[in-house]
Short mmCIF file of C-alpha atoms and ligand atoms in Angstrom, two decimals:
data_model
loop_
_atom_site.label_atom_id
_atom_site.label_comp_id
_atom_site.label_asym_id
_atom_site.label_seq_id
_atom_site.Cartn_x
_atom_site.Cartn_y
_atom_site.Cartn_z
CA MET A 1 152.48 82.34 -34.42
CA ASP A 2 156.00 81.10 -33.73
CA LEU A 3 155.04 77.92 -31.95
CA TYR A 4 158.51 77.28 -30.56
CA SER A 5 158.89 80.58 -28.76
CA GLU A 6 155.25 80.69 -27.68
CA ILE A 7 155.47 77.21 -26.16
CA ILE A 8 158.64 78.19 -24.31
CA LYS A 9 156.67 81.18 -23.04
CA GLN A 10 154.08 78.67 -21.82
CA ASN A 11 151.31 79.99 -24.03
CA PRO A 12 148.44 77.45 -23.74
CA ASN A 13 147.02 78.33 -27.17
CA ALA A 14 150.35 77.53 -28.77
CA LEU A 15 150.46 74.24 -26.88
CA SER A 16 146.96 73.39 -28.13
CA LYS A 17 147.93 74.17 -31.71
CA ALA A 18 151.11 72.11 -31.46
CA ILE A 19 149.17 69.15 -30.07
CA THR A 20 146.68 69.41 -32.93
CA LEU A 21 149.60 69.24 -35.38
CA ALA A 22 151.14 66.30 -33.52
CA GLU A 23 147.85 64.40 -33.54
CA SER A 24 146.99 65.21 -37.12
CA ASN A 25 146.84 62.47 -39.72
CA LEU A 26 148.26 64.80 -42.37
CA GLU A 27 151.89 64.16 -43.12
CA SER A 28 152.53 67.87 -43.70
CA ASP A 29 151.30 68.63 -40.16
CA ASN A 30 153.39 65.83 -38.71
CA ILE A 31 156.54 67.19 -40.36
CA ILE A 32 155.97 70.61 -38.78
CA SER A 33 155.29 68.90 -35.47
CA GLN A 34 158.42 66.71 -35.61
CA ASN A 35 160.60 69.69 -36.47
CA LEU A 36 159.10 71.60 -33.59
CA ILE A 37 159.51 68.80 -31.06
CA SER A 38 163.10 68.17 -32.08
CA GLN A 39 163.98 71.71 -30.99
CA PHE A 40 163.08 71.09 -27.36
CA LYS A 41 165.65 69.59 -25.04
CA LYS A 42 164.78 66.51 -23.03
CA ASN A 43 163.53 67.11 -19.57
CA ASN A 44 163.64 64.56 -16.79
CA ASN A 45 162.13 66.95 -14.25
CA SER A 46 158.55 66.17 -15.13
CA VAL A 47 156.53 63.36 -13.63
CA ARG A 48 154.39 61.33 -16.01
CA ILE A 49 151.46 59.57 -14.38
CA GLY A 50 149.16 57.08 -16.11
CA ILE A 51 145.67 56.75 -14.66
CA THR A 52 143.38 54.02 -15.85
CA GLY A 53 140.10 52.42 -14.86
CA ILE A 54 136.85 51.32 -16.44
CA PRO A 55 134.28 53.97 -17.44
CA GLY A 56 132.32 55.25 -14.46
CA VAL A 57 134.93 54.20 -11.91
CA GLY A 58 135.48 57.84 -10.98
CA LYS A 59 138.60 58.89 -12.88
CA SER A 60 137.51 62.44 -13.67
CA THR A 61 136.32 63.04 -10.14
CA PHE A 62 139.56 61.59 -8.77
CA ILE A 63 141.77 63.61 -11.12
CA GLU A 64 139.93 66.80 -10.15
CA LYS A 65 141.05 66.29 -6.53
CA PHE A 66 144.37 64.59 -7.21
CA GLY A 67 145.43 67.36 -9.62
CA GLN A 68 144.71 69.89 -6.89
CA THR A 69 147.24 68.24 -4.56
CA PHE A 70 149.99 69.01 -7.11
CA LEU A 71 148.74 72.56 -7.62
CA ASN A 72 149.05 73.00 -3.85
CA GLN A 73 152.69 71.95 -4.28
CA LYS A 74 153.14 74.74 -6.86
CA LYS A 75 153.24 72.33 -9.79
CA LYS A 76 151.65 72.84 -13.19
CA VAL A 77 149.42 69.96 -14.27
CA ALA A 78 148.61 68.76 -17.80
CA ILE A 79 145.95 66.12 -18.35
CA LEU A 80 145.82 64.19 -21.60
CA ALA A 81 142.69 62.08 -21.75
CA ILE A 82 142.93 59.38 -24.38
CA ASP A 83 139.62 58.17 -25.60
CA PRO A 84 139.72 55.30 -28.04
CA SER A 85 135.95 55.32 -28.49
CA SER A 86 135.26 58.83 -29.58
CA GLU A 87 136.30 58.42 -33.19
CA LYS A 88 134.09 55.45 -33.80
CA SER A 89 131.03 56.47 -31.88
CA HIS A 90 131.41 60.23 -31.95
CA GLY A 91 130.61 59.91 -28.30
CA SER A 92 133.03 59.68 -25.49
CA ILE A 93 133.48 57.05 -22.83
CA LEU A 94 135.66 59.45 -20.94
CA GLY A 95 132.57 61.58 -20.73
CA ASP A 96 132.29 65.24 -20.24
CA LYS A 97 135.59 66.72 -19.17
CA SER A 98 133.78 69.80 -17.94
CA ARG A 99 133.32 67.74 -14.78
CA MET A 100 136.85 68.81 -13.93
CA ASN A 101 135.43 72.24 -13.25
CA GLU A 102 137.87 73.47 -10.66
CA LEU A 103 140.91 72.24 -12.54
CA SER A 104 139.87 73.56 -15.92
CA ALA A 105 139.42 77.02 -14.44
CA ASN A 106 142.99 77.05 -13.13
CA LYS A 107 145.65 78.68 -15.28
CA ASN A 108 148.24 76.16 -14.13
CA VAL A 109 146.22 73.33 -15.61
CA PHE A 110 145.95 72.17 -19.22
CA ILE A 111 143.30 69.58 -20.10
CA ARG A 112 143.20 67.95 -23.48
CA PRO A 113 140.87 65.11 -24.45
CA SER A 114 142.14 63.35 -27.54
CA SER A 115 141.02 60.56 -29.75
CA ASN A 116 144.35 59.46 -31.12
CA SER A 117 143.94 57.22 -34.06
CA GLY A 118 146.30 54.74 -35.57
CA ASP A 119 147.33 52.49 -32.76
CA LEU A 120 145.05 50.03 -31.10
CA GLY A 121 143.47 51.58 -28.06
CA GLY A 122 144.28 55.10 -29.14
CA VAL A 123 147.75 55.45 -27.62
CA SER A 124 150.61 55.97 -30.01
CA ASN A 125 153.85 57.80 -30.53
CA LYS A 126 151.58 60.80 -31.04
CA THR A 127 150.71 60.59 -27.37
CA LYS A 128 154.42 60.62 -26.60
CA ASP A 129 154.82 63.77 -28.67
CA CYS A 130 151.93 65.40 -26.80
CA ILE A 131 153.70 64.62 -23.50
CA LEU A 132 156.94 66.19 -24.77
CA LEU A 133 155.03 69.30 -25.88
CA CYS A 134 153.36 69.67 -22.47
CA GLU A 135 156.75 69.36 -20.80
CA ALA A 136 158.25 71.95 -23.14
CA ALA A 137 155.39 74.26 -22.18
CA GLY A 138 156.43 74.04 -18.54
CA PHE A 139 154.08 71.41 -17.16
CA ASP A 140 155.60 69.46 -14.27
CA ILE A 141 152.96 66.78 -13.87
CA ILE A 142 151.61 65.04 -16.94
CA ILE A 143 148.58 62.85 -16.34
CA ILE A 144 147.60 60.40 -19.08
CA GLU A 145 144.08 59.16 -18.53
CA THR A 146 142.86 56.05 -20.34
CA VAL A 147 139.89 53.76 -19.99
CA GLY A 148 141.00 50.34 -18.85
CA VAL A 149 139.23 48.46 -21.56
CA GLY A 150 141.71 48.09 -24.33
CA GLN A 151 145.26 47.54 -25.29
CA SER A 152 146.12 51.14 -24.50
CA GLU A 153 147.35 50.58 -20.95
CA THR A 154 150.32 48.47 -22.00
CA THR A 155 151.37 51.23 -24.35
CA VAL A 156 150.70 53.92 -21.76
CA SER A 157 152.94 52.08 -19.34
CA LYS A 158 155.75 52.66 -21.87
CA LEU A 159 155.12 56.40 -21.66
CA VAL A 160 154.75 57.05 -17.97
CA ASP A 161 156.84 56.85 -14.82
CA ILE A 162 154.06 55.45 -12.66
CA MET A 163 150.72 53.77 -13.36
CA LEU A 164 147.67 54.19 -11.15
CA LEU A 165 144.72 51.84 -11.48
CA LEU A 166 141.43 53.13 -10.17
CA THR A 167 138.88 50.56 -9.17
CA ILE A 168 135.67 50.25 -7.16
CA THR A 169 134.04 47.54 -5.18
CA GLY A 170 131.70 45.64 -7.41
CA ALA A 171 129.18 42.88 -7.28
CA GLY A 172 131.35 39.85 -6.65
CA ASP A 173 134.83 39.77 -8.08
CA GLN A 174 136.70 43.03 -7.54
CA LEU A 175 138.81 42.32 -10.54
CA GLN A 176 135.80 41.97 -12.79
CA GLY A 177 135.97 44.16 -15.84
CA ILE A 178 139.66 44.89 -15.42
CA LYS A 179 142.03 42.99 -17.60
CA ARG A 180 144.56 41.01 -15.61
CA GLY A 181 147.42 42.48 -17.59
CA ILE A 182 146.45 45.95 -16.49
CA ILE A 183 146.58 45.01 -12.82
CA GLU A 184 150.12 43.79 -13.29
CA LEU A 185 151.16 47.17 -14.67
CA ALA A 186 149.79 49.24 -11.81
CA HIS A 187 152.19 50.67 -9.22
CA LEU A 188 149.24 51.85 -7.15
CA ILE A 189 145.83 50.24 -7.00
CA ILE A 190 143.32 52.73 -5.71
CA VAL A 191 139.93 51.59 -4.52
CA THR A 192 137.82 54.69 -4.81
CA LYS A 193 134.31 55.69 -3.64
CA ASP A 194 135.31 54.82 -0.08
CA ASP A 195 132.41 56.71 1.43
CA GLY A 196 128.90 56.24 2.87
CA ASP A 197 127.59 52.69 2.90
CA ASN A 198 130.45 51.57 0.71
CA LYS A 199 133.14 51.87 3.39
CA ILE A 200 133.01 48.27 4.63
CA LYS A 201 133.16 46.96 1.08
CA THR A 202 136.14 49.11 0.14
CA LYS A 203 138.01 47.88 3.18
CA GLU A 204 137.33 44.29 2.09
CA ALA A 205 138.34 45.08 -1.46
CA VAL A 206 141.68 46.50 -0.32
CA LEU A 207 142.36 43.29 1.63
CA GLU A 208 141.31 41.16 -1.31
CA PHE A 209 143.68 43.05 -3.60
CA LYS A 210 146.50 42.81 -1.10
CA ASN A 211 146.06 39.04 -1.09
CA THR A 212 146.18 38.73 -4.86
CA SER A 213 149.50 37.20 -5.76
CA SER A 214 149.98 39.01 -9.06
CA ILE A 215 149.83 42.28 -7.16
CA ASN A 216 152.56 41.19 -4.81
CA ALA A 217 154.98 40.55 -7.65
CA PRO A 218 157.40 43.44 -7.95
CA ILE A 219 157.20 45.51 -11.13
CA ASP A 220 160.57 45.49 -12.94
CA ASP A 221 161.98 43.72 -9.86
CA TYR A 222 161.77 47.11 -8.22
CA TRP A 223 158.43 48.07 -6.77
CA ILE A 224 155.79 46.03 -4.96
CA PRO A 225 152.43 47.58 -5.86
CA LYS A 226 150.55 49.31 -3.09
CA VAL A 227 146.81 49.18 -2.51
CA ILE A 228 145.07 52.20 -1.03
CA LYS A 229 141.51 53.48 -0.72
CA CYS A 230 140.10 56.95 -1.23
CA SER A 231 136.95 58.94 -1.79
CA ALA A 232 137.18 61.64 -4.40
CA GLN A 233 133.74 62.81 -3.36
CA GLU A 234 134.77 63.37 0.26
CA ASN A 235 138.36 64.18 -0.66
CA THR A 236 139.81 61.53 1.64
CA GLY A 237 142.87 59.44 0.82
CA ILE A 238 143.81 61.66 -2.12
CA LYS A 239 146.63 63.40 -0.28
CA GLU A 240 147.98 59.93 0.57
CA VAL A 241 148.00 58.99 -3.12
CA ASN A 242 149.95 62.17 -3.85
CA GLU A 243 152.44 61.26 -1.11
CA LEU A 244 152.89 57.73 -2.45
CA VAL A 245 153.49 59.04 -5.97
CA ASN A 246 156.01 61.62 -4.75
CA GLN A 247 157.73 58.99 -2.61
CA PHE A 248 157.89 56.56 -5.53
CA ILE A 249 159.40 59.21 -7.83
CA SER A 250 161.89 60.39 -5.26
CA ASN A 251 163.07 56.82 -4.51
CA ALA A 252 163.15 55.96 -8.19
CA LYS A 253 165.32 58.98 -8.85
CA SER A 254 167.80 58.25 -6.12
CA ASP A 255 168.03 54.60 -7.21
CA ASN A 256 168.50 55.58 -10.88
CA TYR A 257 165.42 53.52 -11.68
CA PHE A 258 163.68 56.64 -12.97
CA GLU A 259 166.33 57.54 -15.53
CA ASP A 260 166.90 53.91 -16.53
CA LYS A 261 163.22 53.44 -17.13
CA ARG A 262 162.93 56.60 -19.23
CA LEU A 263 165.92 55.48 -21.26
CA LYS A 264 164.41 52.05 -21.83
CA GLN A 265 161.14 53.68 -22.82
CA GLU A 266 162.91 55.96 -25.24
CA LYS A 267 164.59 52.99 -26.88
CA PHE A 268 161.25 51.18 -27.06
CA TRP A 269 159.75 54.14 -28.98
CA ILE A 270 162.75 54.50 -31.26
CA HIS A 271 162.42 50.83 -32.20
CA LYS A 272 158.66 51.06 -32.58
CA ILE A 273 158.82 54.10 -34.86
CA ILE A 274 161.59 52.61 -37.01
CA LYS A 275 159.67 49.34 -37.37
CA GLU A 276 156.51 51.20 -38.33
CA GLU A 277 158.30 53.34 -40.87
CA ILE A 278 160.64 50.86 -42.55
CA GLY A 279 159.24 47.48 -41.57
CA ASN A 280 160.39 44.68 -39.29
CA ARG A 281 162.73 43.07 -41.76
CA LYS A 282 164.80 46.19 -42.42
CA PHE A 283 164.79 46.90 -38.70
CA LYS A 284 166.42 43.52 -38.07
CA VAL A 285 169.05 44.30 -40.70
CA LEU A 286 169.85 47.61 -38.96
CA ASP A 287 170.15 45.79 -35.68
CA SER A 288 172.37 43.02 -37.07
CA GLU A 289 174.67 45.58 -38.65
CA ASN A 290 175.03 47.36 -35.32
CA ARG A 291 173.60 50.53 -36.79
CA LEU A 292 170.71 50.58 -34.38
CA CYS A 293 172.88 51.48 -31.38
CA LYS A 294 174.24 54.49 -33.22
CA ILE A 295 170.73 55.66 -34.12
CA GLU A 296 169.58 55.21 -30.53
CA LYS A 297 172.49 57.25 -29.27
CA GLU A 298 171.93 60.09 -31.73
CA VAL A 299 168.27 60.36 -30.79
CA ILE A 300 168.82 59.94 -27.05
CA ASP A 301 171.56 62.57 -27.05
CA ASP A 302 169.18 64.98 -28.83
CA LYS A 303 171.58 65.13 -31.77
CA LYS A 304 169.05 64.05 -34.39
CA ASN A 305 165.37 63.63 -34.81
CA ILE A 306 164.28 60.03 -35.37
CA TYR A 307 162.29 60.92 -38.50
CA GLU A 308 165.29 62.70 -39.99
CA ILE A 309 167.32 59.53 -39.48
CA ILE A 310 164.61 57.33 -40.97
CA LYS A 311 164.48 59.54 -44.07
CA SER A 312 168.20 59.10 -44.53
CA LEU A 313 168.08 55.30 -44.23
P1 GDP B 401 134.97 58.20 -14.99
O1 GDP B 401 134.06 57.76 -16.07
O2 GDP B 401 135.88 57.11 -14.58
O3 GDP B 401 135.70 59.46 -15.33
O4 GDP B 401 134.07 58.49 -13.70
P2 GDP B 401 133.47 59.85 -13.12
O5 GDP B 401 134.50 60.63 -12.44
O6 GDP B 401 132.69 60.51 -14.18
O7 GDP B 401 132.49 59.29 -12.01
C1 GDP B 401 131.43 58.41 -12.32
C2 GDP B 401 130.34 58.55 -11.25
O8 GDP B 401 130.87 58.18 -9.99
C3 GDP B 401 129.84 59.98 -11.09
O9 GDP B 401 128.46 59.95 -10.89
C4 GDP B 401 130.56 60.47 -9.86
O10 GDP B 401 129.83 61.45 -9.17
C5 GDP B 401 130.70 59.21 -9.04
N1 GDP B 401 131.87 59.27 -8.16
C6 GDP B 401 133.14 59.57 -8.50
N2 GDP B 401 133.96 59.51 -7.45
C7 GDP B 401 133.20 59.18 -6.37
C8 GDP B 401 133.47 58.95 -4.98
O11 GDP B 401 134.61 59.08 -4.49
N3 GDP B 401 132.43 58.56 -4.21
C9 GDP B 401 131.17 58.40 -4.71
N4 GDP B 401 130.22 58.03 -3.88
N5 GDP B 401 130.88 58.62 -6.01
C10 GDP B 401 131.87 58.99 -6.84
#
């Protein structure tokens, strides 16, 4: 199968195969994958959304409904679920993705659970490659789902345009179980399961979050996080989350924040990959000799593939 042309034709089997190559730990697979990815042009038309929250918070149920709001807007939705646990335990804290029944039956949806290895928390430059492949295959909305228990969220925030933190009311402290650092990364804090007897508690939780100072600090001096409640079970508040995301993206685009952020993220990954491949010390030498800027430019302008450059160093 010619993966390049099949991906352009939006063939989901080709996309699956390409992701398997990208995630593989075999160098030979990675070379094929890097060559493939370097053929696709960059695309700033997609929207990359990170969704995080502790296991059981309701991420799958939420994504099932949230994804539908984009399908209603004639968008194609890819969901990459990163599960750091599955390799170790052979089980999955993300659980059974078949819960996203409606979405998985839709031809405009691609769902891929993956247990990326290598980086702490499961997120790595392989995840970035998977995003690029989904975009090349015509997906407009890329959802990266992670469990808010590890280091992965900080890395995910370097891959996505907007971060959503899902939370629930709990016994006592609403922030319990969620690492502080994660809260500071979230553009939207969503208190879910706002239904039945829980409604009073969710209202209180929203207020409590709104009064938390770290939430009121703007992210990148740009965006003050918003707190909102929803029930995925009753499908309430989900449309509002979609509207907030679309509003954020549209503002970010008109303010150039969107493009700036993607550029910064691209540089972050270029640096990270170079450091991993040639070591910190040599990286510093490159930087001090002003060669780094040239490398960045070549990669950002789609002139060269980062791995090609590294080989030539
Ligand atoms: P995940 O582990 O974060 O993906 O969570 P799931 O989506 O699997 O949900 C965990 C449990 O919470 C399941 O039993 C769901 O039925 C339940 N759940 C999810 N969303 C809601 C909601 O909006 N309201 C209520 N009452 N239960 C929910």
